[in-house]
Amino acid sequence: MTAFVVVPPEYHTSFRPVSFPVVRVNTPDGEAYSVCCYHNHRLYKVIIIGDSMIDAAFVADLIRNRESMNTPEAFAMWIDRQFPRPINRPDPSAIQRLTH
């Protein structure tokens, strides 16, 4: 089941070619912090984290660090394995696995 998520219009594209900002989005369960993933200035993944901006910033930092350590191809394969859908809502254990 795919959640319906409303990303504010100002976050549909990015000035930077690749970026991972923390954004407050509307979900069926209410507002939540998420990490928006951009490639070639376009939004391609939304990772819904929940009520905690700190947790969302933590995930965004992990993703940025992984992106900076890998080739673009290796990073694309990693992020697609970790977050396979355009809209993802990982559970806390999935987030903890990112650190290993």
GROMACS .gro file of N, CA, C and O in nm:
model
  400
    1MET      N    1   0.084  -0.117   0.000
    1MET     CA    2   0.000   0.000   0.000
    1MET      C    3   0.089   0.125   0.000
    1MET      O    4   0.179   0.138   0.080
    2THR      N    5   0.063   0.217  -0.090
    2THR     CA    6   0.141   0.339  -0.099
    2THR      C    7   0.066   0.451  -0.030
    2THR      O    8  -0.051   0.473  -0.056
    3ALA      N    9   0.134   0.521   0.057
    3ALA     CA   10   0.073   0.634   0.127
    3ALA      C   11   0.065   0.754   0.033
    3ALA      O   12   0.149   0.773  -0.053
    4PHE      N   13  -0.039   0.832   0.051
    4PHE     CA   14  -0.052   0.957  -0.023
    4PHE      C   15   0.019   1.064   0.059
    4PHE      O   16  -0.015   1.087   0.174
    5VAL      N   17   0.119   1.126  -0.001
    5VAL     CA   18   0.199   1.225   0.070
    5VAL      C   19   0.196   1.355  -0.009
    5VAL      O   20   0.211   1.355  -0.131
    6VAL      N   21   0.176   1.466   0.061
    6VAL     CA   22   0.177   1.596  -0.003
    6VAL      C   23   0.307   1.666   0.035
    6VAL      O   24   0.330   1.698   0.152
    7VAL      N   25   0.392   1.685  -0.065
    7VAL     CA   26   0.518   1.758  -0.047
    7VAL      C   27   0.491   1.902  -0.088
    7VAL      O   28   0.435   1.926  -0.195
    8PRO      N   29   0.527   1.999  -0.004
    8PRO     CA   30   0.503   2.140  -0.041
    8PRO      C   31   0.561   2.171  -0.179
    8PRO      O   32   0.668   2.121  -0.215
    9PRO      N   33   0.492   2.253  -0.259
    9PRO     CA   34   0.537   2.281  -0.397
    9PRO      C   35   0.680   2.332  -0.408
    9PRO      O   36   0.750   2.300  -0.504
   10GLU      N   37   0.725   2.407  -0.310
   10GLU     CA   38   0.862   2.459  -0.318
   10GLU      C   39   0.968   2.350  -0.307
   10GLU      O   40   1.086   2.374  -0.331
   11TYR      N   41   0.926   2.227  -0.272
   11TYR     CA   42   1.020   2.116  -0.262
   11TYR      C   43   1.005   2.015  -0.376
   11TYR      O   44   1.060   1.906  -0.370
   12HIS      N   45   0.932   2.049  -0.481
   12HIS     CA   46   0.917   1.957  -0.594
   12HIS      C   47   1.045   1.950  -0.677
   12HIS      O   48   1.070   1.851  -0.745
   13THR      N   49   1.124   2.056  -0.677
   13THR     CA   50   1.254   2.057  -0.744
   13THR      C   51   1.356   2.118  -0.648
   13THR      O   52   1.320   2.177  -0.547
   14SER      N   53   1.482   2.103  -0.684
   14SER     CA   54   1.590   2.155  -0.599
   14SER      C   55   1.685   2.236  -0.685
   14SER      O   56   1.709   2.205  -0.801
   15PHE      N   57   1.743   2.340  -0.625
   15PHE     CA   58   1.845   2.418  -0.695
   15PHE      C   59   1.974   2.338  -0.708
   15PHE      O   60   2.050   2.357  -0.801
   16ARG      N   61   1.998   2.249  -0.613
   16ARG     CA   62   2.117   2.164  -0.619
   16ARG      C   63   2.083   2.037  -0.696
   16ARG      O   64   1.974   1.983  -0.681
   17PRO      N   65   2.175   1.985  -0.776
   17PRO     CA   66   2.146   1.864  -0.854
   17PRO      C   67   2.114   1.743  -0.766
   17PRO      O   68   2.026   1.664  -0.797
   18VAL      N   69   2.187   1.728  -0.654
   18VAL     CA   70   2.164   1.617  -0.561
   18VAL      C   71   2.156   1.678  -0.422
   18VAL      O   72   2.244   1.751  -0.381
   19SER      N   73   2.047   1.648  -0.351
   19SER     CA   74   2.035   1.698  -0.214
   19SER      C   75   1.938   1.612  -0.136
   19SER      O   76   1.858   1.537  -0.193
   20PHE      N   77   1.945   1.626  -0.002
   20PHE     CA   78   1.865   1.544   0.089
   20PHE      C   79   1.812   1.629   0.205
   20PHE      O   80   1.848   1.605   0.320
   21PRO      N   81   1.727   1.727   0.179
   21PRO     CA   82   1.678   1.812   0.288
   21PRO      C   83   1.571   1.742   0.372
   21PRO      O   84   1.502   1.652   0.326
   22VAL      N   85   1.559   1.788   0.496
   22VAL     CA   86   1.451   1.745   0.584
   22VAL      C   87   1.333   1.838   0.556
   22VAL      O   88   1.347   1.960   0.559
   23VAL      N   89   1.217   1.779   0.527
   23VAL     CA   90   1.099   1.855   0.488
   23VAL      C   91   0.979   1.804   0.567
   23VAL      O   92   0.965   1.684   0.590
   24ARG      N   93   0.893   1.894   0.610
   24ARG     CA   94   0.768   1.857   0.677
   24ARG      C   95   0.665   1.831   0.567
   24ARG      O   96   0.641   1.917   0.482
   25VAL      N   97   0.605   1.712   0.565
   25VAL     CA   98   0.508   1.674   0.464
   25VAL      C   99   0.377   1.634   0.530
   25VAL      O  100   0.372   1.603   0.649
   26ASN      N  101   0.269   1.635   0.453
   26ASN     CA  102   0.139   1.589   0.499
   26ASN      C  103   0.119   1.445   0.455
   26ASN      O  104   0.139   1.412   0.338
   27THR      N  105   0.081   1.359   0.551
   27THR     CA  106   0.052   1.219   0.523
   27THR      C  107  -0.090   1.189   0.569
   27THR      O  108  -0.152   1.272   0.636
   28PRO      N  109  -0.143   1.072   0.537
   28PRO     CA  110  -0.276   1.037   0.588
   28PRO      C  111  -0.286   1.039   0.740
   28PRO      O  112  -0.393   1.058   0.797
   29ASP      N  113  -0.171   1.019   0.808
   29ASP     CA  114  -0.168   1.019   0.955
   29ASP      C  115  -0.139   1.156   1.014
   29ASP      O  116  -0.122   1.169   1.134
   30GLY      N  117  -0.128   1.259   0.932
   30GLY     CA  118  -0.094   1.393   0.978
   30GLY      C  119   0.041   1.436   0.925
   30GLY      O  120   0.098   1.373   0.837
   31GLU      N  121   0.094   1.544   0.982
   31GLU     CA  122   0.223   1.593   0.937
   31GLU      C  123   0.336   1.506   0.991
   31GLU      O  124   0.326   1.450   1.100
   32ALA      N  125   0.443   1.497   0.912
   32ALA     CA  126   0.559   1.418   0.952
   32ALA      C  127   0.684   1.478   0.889
   32ALA      O  128   0.678   1.540   0.783
   33TYR      N  129   0.797   1.458   0.956
   33TYR     CA  130   0.925   1.497   0.898
   33TYR      C  131   0.968   1.388   0.802
   33TYR      O  132   0.947   1.269   0.828
   34SER      N  133   1.028   1.429   0.693
   34SER     CA  134   1.076   1.334   0.595
   34SER      C  135   1.208   1.383   0.538
   34SER      O  136   1.246   1.498   0.554
   35VAL      N  137   1.276   1.292   0.470
   35VAL     CA  138   1.395   1.327   0.393
   35VAL      C  139   1.354   1.317   0.247
   35VAL      O  140   1.307   1.212   0.202
   36CYS      N  141   1.368   1.426   0.175
   36CYS     CA  142   1.339   1.427   0.032
   36CYS      C  143   1.470   1.406  -0.042
   36CYS      O  144   1.571   1.468  -0.010
   37CYS      N  145   1.469   1.317  -0.140
   37CYS     CA  146   1.589   1.285  -0.216
   37CYS      C  147   1.574   1.338  -0.358
   37CYS      O  148   1.474   1.310  -0.425
   38TYR      N  149   1.674   1.414  -0.401
   38TYR     CA  150   1.671   1.475  -0.533
   38TYR      C  151   1.787   1.422  -0.617
   38TYR      O  152   1.897   1.401  -0.566
   39HIS      N  153   1.760   1.403  -0.745
   39HIS     CA  154   1.863   1.369  -0.842
   39HIS      C  155   1.833   1.449  -0.968
   39HIS      O  156   1.718   1.453  -1.014
   40ASN      N  157   1.934   1.514  -1.023
   40ASN     CA  158   1.916   1.603  -1.138
   40ASN      C  159   1.807   1.706  -1.111
   40ASN      O  160   1.720   1.730  -1.196
   41HIS      N  161   1.809   1.762  -0.991
   41HIS     CA  162   1.718   1.869  -0.949
   41HIS      C  163   1.574   1.823  -0.928
   41HIS      O  164   1.488   1.903  -0.895
   42ARG      N  165   1.543   1.696  -0.944
   42ARG     CA  166   1.405   1.648  -0.934
   42ARG      C  167   1.387   1.555  -0.815
   42ARG      O  168   1.471   1.471  -0.787
   43LEU      N  169   1.273   1.571  -0.749
   43LEU     CA  170   1.237   1.486  -0.636
   43LEU      C  171   1.210   1.344  -0.687
   43LEU      O  172   1.133   1.326  -0.780
   44TYR      N  173   1.278   1.244  -0.630
   44TYR     CA  174   1.252   1.107  -0.672
   44TYR      C  175   1.221   1.011  -0.559
   44TYR      O  176   1.170   0.903  -0.583
   45LYS      N  177   1.248   1.047  -0.433
   45LYS     CA  178   1.212   0.962  -0.319
   45LYS      C  179   1.176   1.049  -0.201
   45LYS      O  180   1.235   1.154  -0.180
   46VAL      N  181   1.077   1.002  -0.124
   46VAL     CA  182   1.041   1.065   0.003
   46VAL      C  183   1.050   0.956   0.109
   46VAL      O  184   0.988   0.851   0.097
   47ILE      N  185   1.132   0.982   0.210
   47ILE     CA  186   1.149   0.887   0.320
   47ILE      C  187   1.084   0.950   0.443
   47ILE      O  188   1.137   1.045   0.500
   48ILE      N  189   0.969   0.900   0.480
   48ILE     CA  190   0.892   0.954   0.592
   48ILE      C  191   0.950   0.899   0.722
   48ILE      O  192   0.957   0.778   0.741
   49ILE      N  193   0.991   0.989   0.810
   49ILE     CA  194   1.054   0.948   0.935
   49ILE      C  195   0.955   0.954   1.051
   49ILE      O  196   0.946   0.862   1.130
   50GLY      N  197   0.879   1.062   1.066
   50GLY     CA  198   0.782   1.072   1.174
   50GLY      C  199   0.788   1.206   1.243
   50GLY      O  200   0.819   1.308   1.182
   51ASP      N  201   0.761   1.207   1.374
   51ASP     CA  202   0.749   1.330   1.451
   51ASP      C  203   0.882   1.397   1.485
   51ASP      O  204   0.885   1.512   1.522
   52SER      N  205   0.990   1.324   1.476
   52SER     CA  206   1.118   1.375   1.525
   52SER      C  207   1.202   1.436   1.414
   52SER      O  208   1.248   1.366   1.323
   53MET      N  209   1.226   1.566   1.425
   53MET     CA  210   1.314   1.632   1.330
   53MET      C  211   1.458   1.583   1.349
   53MET      O  212   1.534   1.572   1.253
   54ILE      N  213   1.494   1.549   1.472
   54ILE     CA  214   1.628   1.498   1.501
   54ILE      C  215   1.651   1.365   1.429
   54ILE      O  216   1.756   1.345   1.368
   55ASP      N  217   1.553   1.275   1.435
   55ASP     CA  218   1.566   1.147   1.364
   55ASP      C  219   1.576   1.169   1.214
   55ASP      O  220   1.654   1.103   1.145
   56ALA      N  221   1.496   1.261   1.161
   56ALA     CA  222   1.500   1.289   1.017
   56ALA      C  223   1.636   1.347   0.977
   56ALA      O  224   1.693   1.310   0.874
   57ALA      N  225   1.690   1.437   1.059
   57ALA     CA  226   1.821   1.495   1.030
   57ALA      C  227   1.930   1.387   1.037
   57ALA      O  228   2.023   1.387   0.956
   58PHE      N  229   1.916   1.293   1.130
   58PHE     CA  230   2.010   1.182   1.143
   58PHE      C  231   2.011   1.098   1.015
   58PHE      O  232   2.117   1.066   0.960
   59VAL      N  233   1.892   1.064   0.966
   59VAL     CA  234   1.881   0.985   0.842
   59VAL      C  235   1.937   1.063   0.724
   59VAL      O  236   2.011   1.009   0.641
   60ALA      N  237   1.906   1.191   0.716
   60ALA     CA  238   1.959   1.274   0.607
   60ALA      C  239   2.112   1.276   0.610
   60ALA      O  240   2.176   1.265   0.505
   61ASP      N  241   2.170   1.288   0.729
   61ASP     CA  242   2.317   1.287   0.742
   61ASP      C  243   2.375   1.153   0.699
   61ASP      O  244   2.479   1.148   0.631
   62LEU      N  245   2.310   1.044   0.738
   62LEU     CA  246   2.359   0.911   0.696
   62LEU      C  247   2.357   0.898   0.544
   62LEU      O  248   2.451   0.846   0.483
   63ILE      N  249   2.250   0.945   0.483
   63ILE     CA  250   2.238   0.936   0.337
   63ILE      C  251   2.344   1.024   0.270
   63ILE      O  252   2.410   0.981   0.174
   64ARG      N  253   2.362   1.145   0.320
   64ARG     CA  254   2.465   1.234   0.262
   64ARG      C  255   2.604   1.173   0.274
   64ARG      O  256   2.684   1.179   0.181
   65ASN      N  257   2.634   1.115   0.390
   65ASN     CA  258   2.765   1.052   0.409
   65ASN      C  259   2.785   0.936   0.313
   65ASN      O  260   2.893   0.920   0.255
   66ARG      N  261   2.682   0.855   0.295
   66ARG     CA  262   2.692   0.741   0.203
   66ARG      C  263   2.711   0.790   0.060
   66ARG      O  264   2.790   0.735  -0.015
   67GLU      N  265   2.639   0.895   0.025
   67GLU     CA  266   2.648   0.950  -0.111
   67GLU      C  267   2.789   1.003  -0.138
   67GLU      O  268   2.844   0.983  -0.245
   68SER      N  269   2.850   1.066  -0.038
   68SER     CA  270   2.983   1.124  -0.058
   68SER      C  271   3.094   1.018  -0.063
   68SER      O  272   3.200   1.044  -0.117
   69MET      N  273   3.068   0.898  -0.010
   69MET     CA  274   3.170   0.793  -0.004
   69MET      C  275   3.165   0.699  -0.124
   69MET      O  276   3.255   0.618  -0.141
   70ASN      N  277   3.061   0.705  -0.204
   70ASN     CA  278   3.042   0.608  -0.312
   70ASN      C  279   3.043   0.675  -0.449
   70ASN      O  280   3.023   0.795  -0.460
   71THR      N  281   3.059   0.592  -0.550
   71THR     CA  282   3.038   0.640  -0.686
   71THR      C  283   2.888   0.663  -0.703
   71THR      O  284   2.806   0.606  -0.628
   72PRO      N  285   2.846   0.744  -0.799
   72PRO     CA  286   2.702   0.766  -0.820
   72PRO      C  287   2.625   0.636  -0.844
   72PRO      O  288   2.514   0.619  -0.793
   73GLU      N  289   2.684   0.544  -0.917
   73GLU     CA  290   2.616   0.417  -0.945
   73GLU      C  291   2.599   0.333  -0.819
   73GLU      O  292   2.494   0.276  -0.794
   74ALA      N  293   2.706   0.325  -0.739
   74ALA     CA  294   2.699   0.247  -0.615
   74ALA      C  295   2.599   0.310  -0.518
   74ALA      O  296   2.524   0.239  -0.450
   75PHE      N  297   2.597   0.442  -0.510
   75PHE     CA  298   2.503   0.508  -0.421
   75PHE      C  299   2.359   0.483  -0.467
   75PHE      O  300   2.272   0.454  -0.385
   76ALA      N  301   2.334   0.492  -0.597
   76ALA     CA  302   2.199   0.469  -0.649
   76ALA      C  303   2.151   0.328  -0.615
   76ALA      O  304   2.036   0.308  -0.576
   77MET      N  305   2.239   0.229  -0.629
   77MET     CA  306   2.201   0.091  -0.595
   77MET      C  307   2.174   0.079  -0.445
   77MET      O  308   2.078   0.014  -0.404
   78TRP      N  309   2.257   0.142  -0.361
   78TRP     CA  310   2.239   0.135  -0.216
   78TRP      C  311   2.106   0.198  -0.174
   78TRP      O  312   2.029   0.138  -0.099
   79ILE      N  313   2.078   0.318  -0.222
   79ILE     CA  314   1.955   0.386  -0.178
   79ILE      C  315   1.831   0.313  -0.229
   79ILE      O  316   1.730   0.304  -0.159
   80ASP      N  317   1.838   0.253  -0.347
   80ASP     CA  318   1.724   0.177  -0.398
   80ASP      C  319   1.703   0.047  -0.320
   80ASP      O  320   1.590   0.001  -0.305
   81ARG      N  321   1.811  -0.011  -0.267
   81ARG     CA  322   1.796  -0.129  -0.181
   81ARG      C  323   1.736  -0.091  -0.046
   81ARG      O  324   1.649  -0.162   0.007
   82GLN      N  325   1.783   0.020   0.012
   82GLN     CA  326   1.735   0.061   0.144
   82GLN      C  327   1.592   0.116   0.139
   82GLN      O  328   1.514   0.093   0.232
   83PHE      N  329   1.561   0.189   0.033
   83PHE     CA  330   1.430   0.256   0.020
   83PHE      C  331   1.377   0.229  -0.120
   83PHE      O  332   1.392   0.311  -0.210
   84PRO      N  333   1.316   0.112  -0.142
   84PRO     CA  334   1.282   0.069  -0.278
   84PRO      C  335   1.167   0.144  -0.346
   84PRO      O  336   1.158   0.144  -0.468
   85ARG      N  337   1.081   0.208  -0.271
   85ARG     CA  338   0.965   0.274  -0.330
   85ARG      C  339   0.984   0.425  -0.337
   85ARG      O  340   1.067   0.480  -0.265
   86PRO      N  341   0.906   0.492  -0.421
   86PRO     CA  342   0.915   0.639  -0.424
   86PRO      C  343   0.878   0.703  -0.291
   86PRO      O  344   0.933   0.805  -0.253
   87ILE      N  345   0.783   0.642  -0.218
   87ILE     CA  346   0.745   0.689  -0.085
   87ILE      C  347   0.773   0.576   0.013
   87ILE      O  348   0.719   0.466  -0.002
   88ASN      N  349   0.858   0.602   0.112
   88ASN     CA  350   0.901   0.500   0.206
   88ASN      C  351   0.872   0.545   0.348
   88ASN      O  352   0.889   0.662   0.381
   89ARG      N  353   0.829   0.451   0.431
   89ARG     CA  354   0.808   0.478   0.573
   89ARG      C  355   0.879   0.368   0.651
   89ARG      O  356   0.818   0.269   0.693
   90PRO      N  357   1.012   0.383   0.670
   90PRO     CA  358   1.086   0.277   0.739
   90PRO      C  359   1.053   0.271   0.887
   90PRO      O  360   1.022   0.372   0.949
   91ASP      N  361   1.058   0.149   0.943
   91ASP     CA  362   1.039   0.137   1.087
   91ASP      C  363   1.171   0.169   1.157
   91ASP      O  364   1.276   0.174   1.093
   92PRO      N  365   1.168   0.192   1.288
   92PRO     CA  366   1.292   0.229   1.361
   92PRO      C  367   1.406   0.129   1.344
   92PRO      O  368   1.522   0.167   1.338
   93SER      N  369   1.374   0.001   1.333
   93SER     CA  370   1.483  -0.099   1.317
   93SER      C  371   1.551  -0.083   1.182
   93SER      O  372   1.672  -0.104   1.170
   94ALA      N  373   1.476  -0.047   1.080
   94ALA     CA  374   1.536  -0.024   0.948
   94ALA      C  375   1.630   0.097   0.952
   94ALA      O  376   1.736   0.096   0.889
   95ILE      N  377   1.591   0.197   1.026
   95ILE     CA  378   1.676   0.316   1.039
   95ILE      C  379   1.805   0.280   1.114
   95ILE      O  380   1.914   0.322   1.076
   96GLN      N  381   1.795   0.198   1.218
   96GLN     CA  382   1.913   0.156   1.292
   96GLN      C  383   2.009   0.075   1.205
   96GLN      O  384   2.130   0.086   1.218
   97ARG      N  385   1.954  -0.004   1.112
   97ARG     CA  386   2.039  -0.085   1.024
   97ARG      C  387   2.124   0.004   0.931
   97ARG      O  388   2.228  -0.038   0.883
   98LEU      N  389   2.080   0.126   0.905
   98LEU     CA  390   2.156   0.216   0.819
   98LEU      C  391   2.291   0.251   0.879
   98LEU      O  392   2.384   0.286   0.807
   99THR      N  393   2.303   0.244   1.010
   99THR     CA  394   2.428   0.283   1.075
   99THR      C  395   2.533   0.173   1.069
   99THR      O  396   2.647   0.197   1.103
  100HIS      N  397   2.494   0.053   1.026
  100HIS     CA  398   2.590  -0.059   1.023
  100HIS      C  399   2.634  -0.089   0.883
  100HIS      O  400   2.582  -0.058   0.787
   0.00000   0.00000   0.00000
